[in-house]
Amino acid sequence: MHQTVTNRSKLPDDNVAEPHVVLDDYSLHKQKPVDTAGDNTLMGPAGGIWSNVSDMMKWAKALLDAIHNEPSVLGEVPTIVSHKTNITTSSIGENTYGLGFARAMIPSTELGMLSLNGAQREHVIGRTSRPRLVLYHNGGMSGYLTAFYLFPETKSAIVALGNSHGLGDGPDWSAQAIAQAIFDFQPPIDFAEVSKQRAKTEYDRYARLAADFEYFRNEERSEEEKRSVNVEDYIGTYVNSGLKMTLDIRNDTDENLMMVVNNVASQHHRLTHFAGDKLGFLPSSREEFVIREFIDWFKWDQFILSFHRQEDLGTVNGVNWALQSGIAPVYLKRVSLEE
């Protein structure tokens, strides 16, 4: 593997597919090099590998050799790819997760659950074909999408890498379409048509978020007692040491504040009053939404900071942030000036 590194700065040459997003007129917008994925960042272990299809196929072969107990430079692969937890308990076939690999027995209603397309419960490949095990993983990071599928029975692998996002997960559509062709899965799914449907859903995602954001803001404002809000109350530094996360909330304009996450250049977000002791940072347009790379933000409340006050003094002492749907909000404690 000669083109695989853990930081873009370590690539041997400039032959790099630059990241892109899709704008409102369906043109491609070239993004700046990502600053949150590398061996020197918190997200490095989750998305800090830079590679190409050729090297990934070598990686796939090494994994498949190890799965079949053949000579391999990799260790403990059977343990890594084995079942560790259930993805769902409502499936007849296997839908489980190992250490970094999802396991699915095709036909599977959960196939694609790691991709931006999500589980394809209405478009299941191989519904009438004999079952076939696939080990897979998907990646997505700031203008890039990937799909990596292993079929242990035939020692086959499919690798699809893409350098744009905004209208669905092209690499995952490609991987499933290739698998359908290789194994003659029946009945065939028209992935060209399915991808068009998903593209429209993704194009409209911001509009749905903005509508929900406005609706719930108006609802909460109508139910609360009218009071003046002093945004100066929220200025300060908030930390969650377990996540190594710091929010620095500072003045931006006379009426608005700015949130800076972990002092990262790309993580500056303008805050506006939402309702009560809540501030929001939903981008003002779809293009800003995609250019700012909110690739896996699907719920309006992910863009809300809910502040807490001390009961006796009334001063702000912390904030909750619902970073991920289905997971309890992250709590960050306000750092006092004395600390």
Tab-separated table of N, CA and C in Angstrom, residues 53-151:
chain	number	residue	atom	x	y	z
A	53	VAL	N	-8.488	3.344	-4.434
A	53	VAL	CA	-9.133	2.048	-4.659
A	53	VAL	C	-8.102	0.928	-4.717
A	54	SER	N	-6.985	1.162	-5.381
A	54	SER	CA	-5.967	0.120	-5.518
A	54	SER	C	-5.459	-0.350	-4.161
A	55	ASP	N	-5.130	0.592	-3.285
A	55	ASP	CA	-4.647	0.213	-1.959
A	55	ASP	C	-5.746	-0.433	-1.130
A	56	MET	N	-6.979	0.052	-1.267
A	56	MET	CA	-8.073	-0.529	-0.504
A	56	MET	C	-8.367	-1.969	-0.934
A	57	MET	N	-8.132	-2.287	-2.189
A	57	MET	CA	-8.300	-3.671	-2.636
A	57	MET	C	-7.214	-4.569	-2.040
A	58	LYS	N	-6.018	-4.035	-1.863
A	58	LYS	CA	-4.965	-4.796	-1.181
A	58	LYS	C	-5.357	-5.039	0.277
A	59	TRP	N	-5.925	-4.024	0.885
A	59	TRP	CA	-6.410	-4.142	2.266
A	59	TRP	C	-7.527	-5.183	2.344
A	60	ALA	N	-8.423	-5.155	1.382
A	60	ALA	CA	-9.523	-6.125	1.348
A	60	ALA	C	-8.989	-7.546	1.221
A	61	LYS	N	-8.002	-7.750	0.358
A	61	LYS	CA	-7.431	-9.090	0.184
A	61	LYS	C	-6.795	-9.585	1.477
A	62	ALA	N	-6.072	-8.711	2.172
A	62	ALA	CA	-5.455	-9.105	3.439
A	62	ALA	C	-6.513	-9.501	4.465
A	63	LEU	N	-7.615	-8.758	4.508
A	63	LEU	CA	-8.704	-9.095	5.427
A	63	LEU	C	-9.335	-10.437	5.069
A	64	LEU	N	-9.619	-10.639	3.793
A	64	LEU	CA	-10.254	-11.887	3.361
A	64	LEU	C	-9.337	-13.079	3.598
A	65	ASP	N	-8.034	-12.920	3.365
A	65	ASP	CA	-7.092	-14.007	3.650
A	65	ASP	C	-7.128	-14.369	5.127
A	66	ALA	N	-7.139	-13.358	5.986
A	66	ALA	CA	-7.156	-13.611	7.426
A	66	ALA	C	-8.465	-14.248	7.867
A	67	ILE	N	-9.577	-13.829	7.268
A	67	ILE	CA	-10.876	-14.425	7.601
A	67	ILE	C	-10.876	-15.910	7.287
A	68	HIS	N	-10.182	-16.295	6.222
A	68	HIS	CA	-10.118	-17.701	5.810
A	68	HIS	C	-8.912	-18.419	6.412
A	69	ASN	N	-8.299	-17.798	7.435
A	69	ASN	CA	-7.155	-18.395	8.142
A	69	ASN	C	-5.988	-18.702	7.216
A	70	GLU	N	-5.861	-17.921	6.162
A	70	GLU	CA	-4.718	-18.038	5.273
A	70	GLU	C	-3.644	-17.045	5.719
A	71	PRO	N	-2.384	-17.223	5.270
A	71	PRO	CA	-1.319	-16.303	5.685
A	71	PRO	C	-1.690	-14.844	5.428
A	72	SER	N	-1.541	-14.011	6.451
A	72	SER	CA	-1.897	-12.597	6.344
A	72	SER	C	-1.047	-11.801	7.313
A	73	VAL	N	-0.776	-10.548	6.966
A	73	VAL	CA	-0.017	-9.677	7.863
A	73	VAL	C	-0.894	-9.144	8.986
A	74	LEU	N	-2.188	-9.402	8.921
A	74	LEU	CA	-3.135	-8.875	9.903
A	74	LEU	C	-3.435	-9.907	10.977
A	75	GLY	N	-3.622	-9.438	12.199
A	75	GLY	CA	-3.926	-10.324	13.308
A	75	GLY	C	-5.313	-10.097	13.866
A	76	GLU	N	-5.880	-11.133	14.455
A	76	GLU	CA	-7.169	-11.066	15.160
A	76	GLU	C	-8.321	-10.622	14.272
A	77	VAL	N	-8.205	-10.815	12.967
A	77	VAL	CA	-9.282	-10.388	12.069
A	77	VAL	C	-10.587	-11.134	12.331
A	78	PRO	N	-10.572	-12.483	12.537
A	78	PRO	CA	-11.840	-13.160	12.841
A	78	PRO	C	-12.552	-12.561	14.048
A	79	THR	N	-11.782	-12.122	15.045
A	79	THR	CA	-12.381	-11.479	16.217
A	79	THR	C	-12.969	-10.124	15.850
A	80	ILE	N	-12.247	-9.376	15.025
A	80	ILE	CA	-12.677	-8.029	14.647
A	80	ILE	C	-13.980	-8.057	13.855
A	81	VAL	N	-14.124	-9.027	12.953
A	81	VAL	CA	-15.305	-9.040	12.077
A	81	VAL	C	-16.449	-9.882	12.633
A	82	SER	N	-16.261	-10.490	13.799
A	82	SER	CA	-17.320	-11.341	14.347
A	82	SER	C	-18.396	-10.514	15.036
A	83	HIS	N	-19.541	-11.138	15.254
A	83	HIS	CA	-20.708	-10.487	15.851
A	83	HIS	C	-20.406	-10.037	17.273
A	84	LYS	N	-20.639	-8.735	17.537
A	84	LYS	CA	-20.460	-8.194	18.886
A	84	LYS	C	-21.764	-7.637	19.455
A	85	THR	N	-22.613	-7.085	18.597
A	85	THR	CA	-23.883	-6.537	19.065
A	85	THR	C	-24.885	-6.555	17.926
A	86	ASN	N	-26.166	-6.480	18.276
A	86	ASN	CA	-27.222	-6.491	17.267
A	86	ASN	C	-27.468	-5.084	16.719
A	87	ILE	N	-27.651	-4.998	15.418
A	87	ILE	CA	-28.118	-3.756	14.801
A	87	ILE	C	-29.628	-3.657	14.951
A	88	THR	N	-30.300	-4.784	14.801
A	88	THR	CA	-31.745	-4.854	15.000
A	88	THR	C	-32.094	-6.244	15.491
A	89	THR	N	-33.180	-6.340	16.223
A	89	THR	CA	-33.656	-7.649	16.687
A	89	THR	C	-34.915	-8.063	15.940
A	90	SER	N	-35.314	-7.280	14.943
A	90	SER	CA	-36.559	-7.566	14.223
A	90	SER	C	-36.307	-8.227	12.881
A	91	SER	N	-35.090	-8.683	12.649
A	91	SER	CA	-34.739	-9.269	11.364
A	91	SER	C	-34.573	-10.775	11.484
A	92	ILE	N	-35.022	-11.508	10.460
A	92	ILE	CA	-34.835	-12.960	10.436
A	92	ILE	C	-33.374	-13.287	10.145
A	93	GLY	N	-32.786	-12.632	9.145
A	93	GLY	CA	-31.389	-12.843	8.810
A	93	GLY	C	-30.476	-12.035	9.709
A	94	GLU	N	-29.177	-12.294	9.608
A	94	GLU	CA	-28.217	-11.602	10.470
A	94	GLU	C	-28.084	-10.135	10.089
A	95	ASN	N	-28.159	-9.268	11.099
A	95	ASN	CA	-27.865	-7.845	10.976
A	95	ASN	C	-27.184	-7.431	12.268
A	96	THR	N	-25.874	-7.608	12.309
A	96	THR	CA	-25.114	-7.387	13.532
A	96	THR	C	-23.923	-6.475	13.250
A	97	TYR	N	-23.175	-6.179	14.322
A	97	TYR	CA	-22.021	-5.293	14.186
A	97	TYR	C	-20.838	-5.879	14.922
A	98	GLY	N	-19.669	-5.836	14.275
A	98	GLY	CA	-18.434	-6.289	14.898
A	98	GLY	C	-17.644	-5.098	15.396
A	99	LEU	N	-16.325	-5.156	15.244
A	99	LEU	CA	-15.474	-4.043	15.640
A	99	LEU	C	-15.101	-3.238	14.391
A	100	GLY	N	-16.055	-2.443	13.920
A	100	GLY	CA	-15.820	-1.630	12.735
A	100	GLY	C	-16.460	-2.158	11.473
A	101	PHE	N	-17.025	-3.354	11.516
A	101	PHE	CA	-17.698	-3.915	10.344
A	101	PHE	C	-19.131	-4.294	10.697
A	102	ALA	N	-20.067	-3.882	9.839
A	102	ALA	CA	-21.433	-4.387	9.945
A	102	ALA	C	-21.498	-5.723	9.223
A	103	ARG	N	-22.319	-6.618	9.742
A	103	ARG	CA	-22.524	-7.937	9.141
A	103	ARG	C	-23.993	-8.037	8.736
A	104	ALA	N	-24.241	-8.381	7.490
A	104	ALA	CA	-25.624	-8.514	7.022
A	104	ALA	C	-25.742	-9.747	6.150
A	105	MET	N	-26.849	-10.439	6.310
A	105	MET	CA	-27.155	-11.562	5.436
A	105	MET	C	-28.129	-11.051	4.378
A	106	ILE	N	-27.613	-10.891	3.148
A	106	ILE	CA	-28.464	-10.436	2.047
A	106	ILE	C	-29.433	-11.554	1.668
A	107	PRO	N	-30.749	-11.268	1.550
A	107	PRO	CA	-31.390	-9.951	1.557
A	107	PRO	C	-31.509	-9.383	2.967
A	108	SER	N	-31.224	-8.097	3.101
A	108	SER	CA	-31.239	-7.434	4.399
A	108	SER	C	-31.924	-6.076	4.296
A	109	THR	N	-32.868	-5.833	5.203
A	109	THR	CA	-33.543	-4.535	5.239
A	109	THR	C	-32.656	-3.460	5.859
A	110	GLU	N	-31.528	-3.866	6.462
A	110	GLU	CA	-30.650	-2.900	7.125
A	110	GLU	C	-29.424	-2.551	6.296
A	111	LEU	N	-29.230	-3.192	5.146
A	111	LEU	CA	-28.060	-2.911	4.326
A	111	LEU	C	-28.041	-1.434	3.932
A	112	GLY	N	-26.921	-0.800	4.153
A	112	GLY	CA	-26.813	0.630	3.877
A	112	GLY	C	-27.026	1.503	5.091
A	113	MET	N	-27.262	0.895	6.259
A	113	MET	CA	-27.570	1.706	7.434
A	113	MET	C	-26.388	2.573	7.884
A	114	LEU	N	-25.179	2.237	7.449
A	114	LEU	CA	-24.023	3.056	7.799
A	114	LEU	C	-23.756	4.159	6.777
A	115	SER	N	-24.499	4.156	5.680
A	115	SER	CA	-24.289	5.159	4.637
A	115	SER	C	-25.249	6.331	4.826
A	116	LEU	N	-25.017	7.410	4.084
A	116	LEU	CA	-25.934	8.549	4.137
A	116	LEU	C	-27.296	8.208	3.564
A	117	ASN	N	-27.369	7.171	2.727
A	117	ASN	CA	-28.660	6.760	2.172
A	117	ASN	C	-29.540	6.104	3.219
A	118	GLY	N	-28.920	5.524	4.244
A	118	GLY	CA	-29.673	4.826	5.268
A	118	GLY	C	-30.096	3.442	4.816
A	119	ALA	N	-30.693	2.715	5.740
A	119	ALA	CA	-31.160	1.362	5.442
A	119	ALA	C	-32.199	1.392	4.323
A	120	GLN	N	-32.030	0.497	3.351
A	120	GLN	CA	-32.912	0.484	2.173
A	120	GLN	C	-34.031	-0.545	2.341
A	121	ARG	N	-34.990	-0.235	3.205
A	121	ARG	CA	-36.045	-1.202	3.521
A	121	ARG	C	-37.043	-1.368	2.381
A	122	GLU	N	-37.138	-0.389	1.498
A	122	GLU	CA	-38.048	-0.505	0.353
A	122	GLU	C	-37.336	-0.999	-0.899
A	123	HIS	N	-36.017	-0.992	-0.879
A	123	HIS	CA	-35.241	-1.397	-2.060
A	123	HIS	C	-34.179	-2.397	-1.617
A	124	VAL	N	-34.613	-3.610	-1.361
A	124	VAL	CA	-33.741	-4.653	-0.812
A	124	VAL	C	-33.207	-5.522	-1.941
A	125	ILE	N	-31.894	-5.568	-2.090
A	125	ILE	CA	-31.323	-6.406	-3.147
A	125	ILE	C	-31.403	-7.876	-2.742
A	126	GLY	N	-31.653	-8.720	-3.724
A	126	GLY	CA	-31.634	-10.164	-3.509
A	126	GLY	C	-32.797	-10.724	-2.721
A	127	ARG	N	-33.959	-10.110	-2.815
A	127	ARG	CA	-35.107	-10.587	-2.026
A	127	ARG	C	-35.431	-12.051	-2.299
A	128	THR	N	-35.292	-12.491	-3.549
A	128	THR	CA	-35.645	-13.872	-3.890
A	128	THR	C	-34.412	-14.728	-4.172
A	129	SER	N	-33.230	-14.193	-3.879
A	129	SER	CA	-31.992	-14.943	-4.099
A	129	SER	C	-31.576	-15.652	-2.817
A	130	ARG	N	-30.678	-16.615	-2.956
A	130	ARG	CA	-30.219	-17.333	-1.766
A	130	ARG	C	-29.408	-16.388	-0.883
A	131	PRO	N	-29.438	-16.568	0.430
A	131	PRO	CA	-28.741	-15.661	1.345
A	131	PRO	C	-27.233	-15.624	1.088
A	132	ARG	N	-26.645	-14.449	1.336
A	132	ARG	CA	-25.198	-14.293	1.158
A	132	ARG	C	-24.685	-13.280	2.188
A	133	LEU	N	-23.648	-13.655	2.927
A	133	LEU	CA	-23.094	-12.790	3.972
A	133	LEU	C	-22.222	-11.694	3.363
A	134	VAL	N	-22.402	-10.466	3.855
A	134	VAL	CA	-21.544	-9.350	3.469
A	134	VAL	C	-21.062	-8.652	4.738
A	135	LEU	N	-19.802	-8.293	4.756
A	135	LEU	CA	-19.219	-7.460	5.805
A	135	LEU	C	-18.953	-6.100	5.166
A	136	TYR	N	-19.422	-5.034	5.790
A	136	TYR	CA	-19.298	-3.744	5.112
A	136	TYR	C	-19.102	-2.593	6.083
A	137	HIS	N	-18.610	-1.517	5.547
A	137	HIS	CA	-18.509	-0.273	6.300
A	137	HIS	C	-18.573	0.889	5.315
A	138	ASN	N	-19.144	1.987	5.773
A	138	ASN	CA	-19.226	3.209	4.965
A	138	ASN	C	-18.528	4.344	5.692
A	139	GLY	N	-17.986	5.267	4.932
A	139	GLY	CA	-17.354	6.432	5.529
A	139	GLY	C	-17.848	7.709	4.889
A	140	GLY	N	-17.824	8.781	5.651
A	140	GLY	CA	-18.205	10.081	5.121
A	140	GLY	C	-17.472	11.170	5.870
A	141	MET	N	-16.796	12.043	5.149
A	141	MET	CA	-16.047	13.106	5.813
A	141	MET	C	-15.843	14.280	4.864
A	142	SER	N	-16.536	15.372	5.120
A	142	SER	CA	-16.235	16.651	4.479
A	142	SER	C	-15.984	16.569	2.984
A	143	GLY	N	-17.011	16.171	2.243
A	143	GLY	CA	-16.899	16.129	0.793
A	143	GLY	C	-16.462	14.804	0.224
A	144	TYR	N	-16.268	13.815	1.084
A	144	TYR	CA	-15.881	12.478	0.640
A	144	TYR	C	-16.872	11.445	1.163
A	145	LEU	N	-17.117	10.390	0.373
A	145	LEU	CA	-17.943	9.260	0.787
A	145	LEU	C	-17.283	7.976	0.306
A	146	THR	N	-17.410	6.910	1.102
A	146	THR	CA	-16.792	5.635	0.738
A	146	THR	C	-17.724	4.476	1.066
A	147	ALA	N	-17.547	3.381	0.337
A	147	ALA	CA	-18.250	2.123	0.617
A	147	ALA	C	-17.250	0.987	0.457
A	148	PHE	N	-17.234	0.075	1.429
A	148	PHE	CA	-16.275	-1.033	1.456
A	148	PHE	C	-17.044	-2.305	1.810
A	149	TYR	N	-17.188	-3.206	0.828
A	149	TYR	CA	-17.979	-4.423	1.004
A	149	TYR	C	-17.081	-5.650	0.834
A	150	LEU	N	-17.179	-6.606	1.747
A	150	LEU	CA	-16.467	-7.882	1.654
A	150	LEU	C	-17.470	-9.026	1.610
A	151	PHE	N	-17.246	-9.976	0.717
A	151	PHE	CA	-18.067	-11.183	0.621
A	151	PHE	C	-17.162	-12.385	0.891
